[in-house]
N, CA and C of each residue as an Amber inpcrd file, in Angstrom:
protein
   429
 145.5480000  59.9790000  54.8570000 144.9710000  59.7150000  53.5620000
 143.4490000  59.7100000  53.6920000 142.7810000  60.4750000  52.8630000
 141.3270000  60.5150000  52.8620000 140.7570000  59.5970000  51.7960000
 139.4610000  59.5830000  51.6880000 138.8080000  58.7330000  50.6970000
 139.2720000  59.0800000  49.2890000 139.4380000  60.3690000  49.0150000
 139.7860000  60.8070000  47.6680000 141.1190000  60.2420000  47.1830000
 142.0330000  59.9190000  48.0840000 143.3510000  59.3940000  47.7200000
 143.4190000  57.8710000  47.8210000 142.2960000  57.2260000  48.0240000
 142.2690000  55.7870000  48.2630000 141.8070000  55.0480000  47.0080000
 142.7020000  54.2640000  46.3750000 142.2720000  53.5330000  45.1790000
 141.3990000  52.3110000  45.4700000 141.6200000  51.6540000  46.6210000
 140.8330000  50.4730000  46.9990000 140.3790000  50.6240000  48.4420000
 139.1290000  50.2330000  48.7050000 138.5280000  50.4910000  50.0060000
 137.6190000  49.3330000  50.4020000 137.7380000  48.9030000  51.6590000
 136.7970000  47.9520000  52.2480000 135.7630000  48.7470000  53.0380000
 134.5030000  48.3340000  52.9590000 133.4520000  48.9120000  53.7870000
 133.2340000  48.0130000  54.9950000 133.1820000  48.6150000  56.1670000
 132.8590000  47.8870000  57.3870000 131.3430000  47.8480000  57.5560000
 130.8620000  46.8910000  58.3180000 129.4180000  46.7440000  58.5360000
 128.7990000  47.9760000  59.1880000 129.5190000  48.6560000  60.0610000
 128.9490000  49.8410000  60.7210000 128.5810000  50.9140000  59.7030000
 129.3980000  51.0680000  58.6810000 129.1080000  52.0460000  57.6320000
 127.9260000  51.5860000  56.7820000 127.9440000  50.3380000  56.3520000
 126.8770000  49.8300000  55.4850000 125.5340000  49.8790000  56.2030000
 125.4910000  49.4390000  57.4440000 124.2400000  49.4630000  58.2090000
 123.7210000  50.8920000  58.3290000 124.6060000  51.8400000  58.6010000
 124.1850000  53.2370000  58.7800000 123.6340000  53.8540000  57.4960000
 123.9280000  53.2800000  56.3540000 123.3290000  53.7770000  55.1140000
 121.8280000  53.5330000  55.0870000 121.3620000  52.5270000  55.8330000
 119.9680000  52.1130000  55.7660000 119.2190000  52.1780000  57.0930000
 119.9590000  52.2180000  58.2090000 119.3060000  52.1810000  59.5110000
 120.2720000  52.6750000  60.5770000 119.7330000  53.3900000  61.5570000
 120.5530000  53.7780000  62.7020000 120.1070000  55.0890000  63.2960000
 120.8510000  55.5340000  64.3040000 120.5500000  56.8220000  64.9110000
 120.9360000  57.9260000  63.9270000 120.4070000  59.1140000  64.1450000
 120.6020000  60.2060000  63.1820000 122.0690000  60.5800000  63.0010000
 122.8700000  60.4810000  64.0400000 124.2930000  60.8250000  63.9350000
 125.0040000  59.8540000  62.9900000 124.7920000  58.5610000  63.1730000
 125.4360000  57.5530000  62.3190000 124.9640000  57.6650000  60.8770000
 123.6680000  57.8040000  60.6950000 123.1130000  57.9250000  59.3430000
 123.6750000  59.1650000  58.6570000 123.7330000  60.2900000  59.3640000
 124.2890000  61.5240000  58.7860000 125.7490000  61.3480000  58.3870000
 126.5390000  60.7100000  59.2360000 127.9580000  60.4810000  58.9140000
 128.0900000  59.6500000  57.6410000 127.3320000  58.5730000  57.5600000
 127.4060000  57.6940000  56.3860000 126.9550000  58.4250000  55.1260000
 125.8740000  59.1730000  55.2170000 125.3430000  59.8890000  54.0500000
 126.3060000  60.9640000  53.5550000 127.0010000  61.6250000  54.4750000
 127.9410000  62.6840000  54.0810000 129.1550000  62.1330000  53.3450000
 129.5260000  60.9020000  53.6210000 130.6970000  60.2870000  52.9920000
 130.3780000  59.7750000  51.5850000 129.1310000  59.4430000  51.3300000
 128.7510000  58.8250000  50.0580000 129.2970000  59.5290000  48.8140000
 129.1640000  60.8460000  48.6740000 129.6580000  61.4850000  47.4470000
 131.1460000  61.2560000  47.1850000 131.9450000  61.1440000  48.2280000
 133.3890000  60.9510000  48.0540000 133.7230000  59.5550000  47.5310000
 132.8160000  58.5990000  47.6980000 133.0970000  57.2360000  47.2510000
 133.2410000  57.1310000  45.7390000 132.7220000  58.1000000  45.0170000
 132.8460000  58.0760000  43.5560000 134.3010000  58.1600000  43.1050000
 135.1650000  58.6810000  43.9710000 136.5840000  58.8270000  43.6220000
 137.3890000  57.5490000  43.8600000 136.7990000  56.5630000  44.5070000
 137.4940000  55.3130000  44.8280000 137.3650000  54.3500000  43.6460000
 138.4930000  53.7760000  43.2220000 138.4860000  52.8720000  42.0680000
 137.7570000  51.5600000  42.3390000 138.0300000  50.9490000  43.4890000
 137.4430000  49.6430000  43.8140000 136.9290000  49.6690000  45.2480000
 135.6770000  49.2270000  45.4370000 135.0520000  49.1910000  46.7590000
 134.6090000  47.7540000  47.0310000 134.9450000  47.2630000  48.2250000
 134.6890000  45.8650000  48.5620000 133.9830000  45.7190000  49.9080000
 133.2770000  44.6020000  50.0520000 132.9100000  44.0530000  51.3590000
 133.3290000  42.5810000  51.3030000 133.4820000  41.9710000  52.4730000
 133.7900000  40.5390000  52.4490000 132.6420000  39.7440000  53.0560000
 132.7600000  38.4260000  53.0110000 131.6840000  37.5610000  53.4640000
 131.3950000  37.7050000  54.9620000 132.3780000  38.0730000  55.7530000
 132.1320000  38.2800000  57.1840000 131.3140000  39.5500000  57.4230000
 131.6360000  40.5940000  56.6880000 130.8900000  41.8510000  56.8060000
 129.4740000  41.6590000  56.2810000 129.3400000  40.9460000  55.1670000
 128.0090000  40.6650000  54.6270000 127.1550000  39.9410000  55.6660000
 127.7240000  38.9930000  56.3630000 126.9950000  38.2650000  57.3990000
 126.4850000  39.2070000  58.4900000 127.3530000  40.1000000  58.9440000
 126.9350000  41.0740000  59.9680000 125.8330000  41.9890000  59.4430000
 126.0070000  42.4930000  58.2320000 125.0340000  43.4230000  57.6460000
 123.6830000  42.7390000  57.4600000 123.6850000  41.5360000  56.9010000
 122.4290000  40.8080000  56.6960000 121.7020000  40.5730000  58.0090000
 122.4320000  40.1870000  59.0290000 121.8230000  39.9130000  60.3270000
 121.2020000  41.1650000  60.9270000 121.9750000  42.2340000  61.0010000
 121.4890000  43.4640000  61.6430000 120.3410000  44.0840000  60.8540000
 120.5350000  44.2700000  59.5580000 119.4970000  44.9450000  58.7750000
 118.2180000  44.1260000  58.6740000 118.3170000  42.8270000  58.5090000
 117.0880000  42.0260000  58.3980000 116.2790000  42.0820000  59.6860000
 116.9540000  42.1910000  60.8260000 116.2490000  42.3030000  62.1030000
 115.6570000  43.6940000  62.3070000 116.2620000  44.7040000  61.7080000
 115.8180000  46.0860000  61.9250000 114.8220000  46.5790000  60.8730000
 115.0740000  46.2420000  59.5960000 114.2190000  46.7930000  58.5320000
 113.5300000  45.7120000  57.7010000 113.7730000  44.4530000  58.0000000
 113.1490000  43.3560000  57.2700000 114.0050000  42.8760000  56.1130000
 113.7160000  41.6640000  55.6900000 114.5400000  41.0420000  54.6490000
 114.3440000  41.6750000  53.2750000 113.1180000  42.0790000  52.9630000
 112.8610000  42.6760000  51.6440000 113.6620000  43.9640000  51.4690000
 113.5790000  44.8580000  52.4440000 114.3150000  46.1280000  52.3530000
 115.8240000  45.9040000  52.4260000 116.2450000  44.9120000  53.1980000
 117.6730000  44.5840000  53.2700000 118.1800000  44.1640000  51.8970000
 117.4410000  43.2860000  51.2410000 117.8460000  42.8260000  49.9070000
 117.8790000  43.9880000  48.9200000 116.8720000  44.8460000  48.9590000
 116.8420000  46.0080000  48.0650000 118.0520000  46.9060000  48.3070000
 118.3760000  47.1460000  49.5630000 119.5120000  47.9980000  49.9000000
 120.8320000  47.4170000  49.4320000 121.0240000  46.1270000  49.6580000
 122.2690000  45.4900000  49.2230000 122.3660000  45.4360000  47.7060000
 121.2380000  45.2820000  47.0240000 121.2620000  45.3260000  45.5590000
 121.7180000  46.6880000  45.0620000 121.3260000  47.7450000  45.7500000
 121.7930000  49.0880000  45.3900000 123.3140000  49.1570000  45.5150000
 123.8580000  48.6140000  46.5920000 125.3160000  48.6120000  46.7640000
 126.0010000  47.8400000  45.6450000 125.5190000  46.6370000  45.3890000
 126.1540000  45.7960000  44.3710000 126.0470000  46.4150000  42.9830000
 124.9780000  47.1350000  42.7310000 124.8080000  47.8000000  41.4370000
 125.6200000  49.0820000  41.3380000 126.2540000  49.4760000  42.4170000
 127.0680000  50.6940000  42.4380000 128.5100000  50.3750000  42.8010000
 129.0460000  49.3620000  42.1610000 130.4740000  49.0540000  42.1980000
 130.9830000  48.4410000  43.4950000 130.1440000  48.0030000  44.3870000
 130.6230000  47.3320000  45.5980000 130.7240000  45.8390000  45.2870000
 131.9160000  45.2930000  45.4750000 132.1880000  43.9010000  45.1160000
 132.3690000  43.0520000  46.3760000 131.7360000  41.8890000  46.3840000
 131.8760000  40.9360000  47.4860000 133.0580000  40.0170000  47.1970000
 134.0040000  39.9450000  48.1440000 135.1110000  38.9960000  48.0200000
 135.1690000  38.1420000  49.2880000 135.6290000  36.9250000  49.1270000
 135.6500000  35.9710000  50.2390000 137.0370000  35.8810000  50.8610000
 137.0510000  35.8140000  52.1630000 138.3110000  35.6750000  52.8980000
 138.8810000  34.2780000  52.6690000 140.1860000  34.2150000  52.5630000
 140.8680000  32.9350000  52.3550000 141.0030000  32.1780000  53.6760000
 141.2530000  30.9040000  53.5650000 141.4820000  30.0810000  54.7550000
 142.7130000  30.5780000  55.5130000 143.7310000  31.0410000  54.7850000
 144.9480000  31.5590000  55.4330000 144.6300000  32.7720000  56.2990000
 143.7710000  33.6630000  55.8120000 143.3860000  34.8410000  56.6000000
 142.5560000  34.4120000  57.8010000 141.6580000  33.4770000  57.6120000
 140.8570000  32.9810000  58.7340000 141.7470000  32.3850000  59.8200000
 142.7210000  31.5990000  59.4130000 143.6330000  30.9910000  60.3880000
 144.4510000  32.0430000  61.1220000 144.9540000  33.0240000  60.3770000
 145.7400000  34.0870000  61.0140000 144.8660000  34.8900000  61.9750000
 143.6420000  35.2110000  61.5530000 142.7380000  35.9790000  62.4120000
 142.4310000  35.2170000  63.6940000 142.2460000  33.9230000  63.5800000
 141.9700000  33.1120000  64.7640000 143.1310000  33.2000000  65.7530000
 144.3420000  33.0840000  65.2510000 145.5240000  33.1710000  66.1140000
 145.6840000  34.5690000  66.7090000 145.5200000  35.5940000  65.8900000
 145.7150000  36.9830000  66.3290000 144.6340000  37.4330000  67.3070000
 143.4080000  36.9510000  67.0990000 142.2760000  37.3920000  67.9100000
 142.5410000  37.2100000  69.4000000 143.1170000  36.1120000  69.7700000
 143.3490000  35.8250000  71.1850000 144.5620000  36.5510000  71.7570000
 145.3340000  37.1820000  70.9010000 146.4800000  37.9790000  71.3440000
 146.0960000  39.4320000  71.6230000 144.9220000  39.8460000  71.1670000
 144.4710000  41.2300000  71.3430000 143.6690000  41.3180000  72.6350000
 144.1300000  42.1440000  73.5550000 143.4630000  42.2340000  74.8550000
 142.2340000  43.1430000  74.8360000 142.1250000  44.0180000  73.8500000
 140.9760000  44.9280000  73.7800000 139.6900000  44.1360000  73.5560000
 138.6920000  44.3990000  74.3800000 137.4400000  43.6570000  74.3070000
 136.5270000  44.1180000  73.1750000 136.7280000  45.3390000  72.6750000
 135.8180000  45.8570000  71.6540000 136.2150000  45.4770000  70.2250000
 137.2460000  44.6790000  70.0580000 137.6760000  44.2220000  68.7350000
 137.0220000  42.8660000  68.4690000 136.1370000  42.8210000  67.4910000
 135.4680000  41.5600000  67.1740000 136.3000000  40.7450000  66.1880000
 135.9710000  39.4850000  66.1120000 136.6420000  38.5980000  65.1510000
 136.4020000  39.0980000  63.7230000 135.1820000  39.5420000  63.4230000
 134.8700000  40.0520000  62.0800000 135.6930000  41.2970000  61.7590000
 135.8900000  42.1770000  62.7410000 136.7140000  43.3780000  62.5270000
 138.1520000  42.9880000  62.1990000 138.6730000  42.0350000  62.9370000
 140.0380000  41.5730000  62.6980000 140.1410000  40.8690000  61.3500000
 139.1420000  40.0570000  61.0100000 139.1190000  39.3920000  59.7000000
 139.1770000  40.4150000  58.5770000 138.3630000  41.4580000  58.6780000
 138.3380000  42.4860000  57.6340000 139.6990000  43.1550000  57.5090000
 140.3100000  43.4640000  58.6310000 141.6180000  44.1200000  58.6340000
 142.6790000  43.2420000  57.9750000 142.7390000  41.9900000  58.3670000
 143.7430000  41.0850000  57.8020000 143.4510000  40.7510000  56.3390000
 142.1810000  40.6990000  55.9840000 141.7990000  40.4740000  54.5900000
 142.2450000  41.6580000  53.7280000 142.0800000  42.8610000  54.2450000
 142.5470000  44.0530000  53.5230000 144.0490000  43.9700000  53.2860000
 144.7900000  43.5970000  54.3160000 146.2490000  43.4590000  54.1760000
 146.5950000  42.4270000  53.0990000 145.9420000  41.2790000  53.1440000
 146.2310000  40.2120000  52.1840000 145.9680000  40.6580000  50.7460000
 144.8990000  41.4050000  50.5320000 144.4900000  41.8010000  49.1840000
 145.0950000  43.1220000  48.7230000 145.8740000  43.7710000  49.5780000
 146.4600000  45.0540000  49.1980000 145.4320000  46.1670000  49.1100000
 144.3900000  46.0610000  49.9180000 143.3530000  47.0970000  49.9710000
 143.8120000  48.1360000  50.9760000 143.8590000  49.3850000  50.5330000
 144.5310000  50.4580000  51.2540000 143.8410000  50.9360000  52.5260000
 142.5080000  50.8290000  52.5680000 141.7960000  51.4960000  53.6550000
 140.4940000  50.7760000  53.9890000 140.0060000  51.0710000  55.1850000
 138.7060000  50.5870000  55.6460000 137.8760000  51.8040000  56.0370000
 136.6450000  51.8500000  55.5250000 135.7000000  52.9020000  55.8870000
 134.7590000  52.3410000  56.9400000 134.7440000  52.9590000  58.0970000
 133.9840000  52.4590000  59.2380000 133.4500000  53.6190000  60.0640000
 132.4770000  53.3420000  60.8900000 132.0250000  54.3120000  61.8870000
 132.4790000  53.8930000  63.2860000 133.2080000  52.7950000  63.3610000
 133.6880000  52.2660000  64.6410000 135.1070000  52.7440000  64.9330000
 135.2440000  53.5420000  65.9600000 136.5430000  54.1330000  66.2930000
 137.5930000  53.0990000  66.7220000 137.1670000  51.9490000  67.2020000
 138.1550000  50.9480000  67.6270000 138.9850000  50.4250000  66.4580000
 138.5490000  50.6780000  65.2380000 139.3650000  50.3030000  64.0770000
 140.6730000  51.0880000  64.0210000 140.7370000  52.2210000  64.6900000
 141.9790000  53.0010000  64.6910000 143.1180000  52.1520000  65.2670000
 142.8270000  51.3940000  66.2940000 143.8190000  50.4900000  66.8810000
 144.2780000  49.4590000  65.8470000 143.3330000  48.8550000  65.1460000
 143.6760000  47.8440000  64.1440000 144.4680000  48.4490000  62.9920000
 144.0850000  49.6450000  62.5830000 144.8190000  50.3180000  61.5150000
 146.2610000  50.5740000  61.8960000 146.4600000  51.0360000  63.1090000
 147.8150000  51.3010000  63.5890000 148.6040000  49.9940000  63.7280000
 147.9900000  48.9820000  64.2740000 148.6700000  47.6990000  64.5060000
 149.0680000  47.0080000  63.2010000 148.2120000  47.1130000  62.1860000
 148.4500000  46.3720000  60.9490000 148.7890000  47.2610000  59.7510000
 148.9870000  48.5480000  59.9910000 149.4430000  49.4420000  58.9330000
 148.4260000  49.7350000  57.8480000 147.1790000  49.9800000  58.2450000
 146.1280000  50.3220000  57.2920000 145.5920000  51.7160000  57.5670000
 145.0780000  52.3460000  56.5210000 144.4120000  53.6300000  56.6650000
 142.9680000  53.3690000  57.0940000 142.5810000  53.9300000  58.2160000
 141.2160000  53.7960000  58.7070000 140.5210000  55.1350000  58.5240000
 139.4310000  55.1120000  57.7760000 138.6460000  56.3220000  57.5500000
 137.4060000  56.2030000  58.4210000 137.3360000  57.0710000  59.4160000
 136.2590000  57.0210000  60.4020000 135.7080000  58.4350000  60.5730000
 134.6820000  58.7780000  59.7720000 134.1590000  60.1650000  59.8150000
 133.5270000  60.5270000  61.1450000
């Protein structure tokens, strides 16, 4: 399933950060995907992803530009939703069962939050999400 067939989509921090900062390969990948997002009915980030994005971008491009960039996202149909305590508890339990070192708690939170909310896919530039998608039955879009 590609972006065009996805009614609901979570954005991962790797994708959001690459819209505003990064090496040319990451920035190019993120920019090429942008036009396809118009076909998605609902686009979300959660509070864990927002935390990662705010931290990375404010350190790289400053707080003023970070705020301007996030305002562009919010003004273009990206909705912030908060993870429930039930998802946090499940992620905490699941995190220690995953032996892969490259899976962060925030990545797992996003995956389980998508499952809870019935969000079909995650858009990311991080290939390790393929493991999470397979394990939890989600479509991972990784250009």
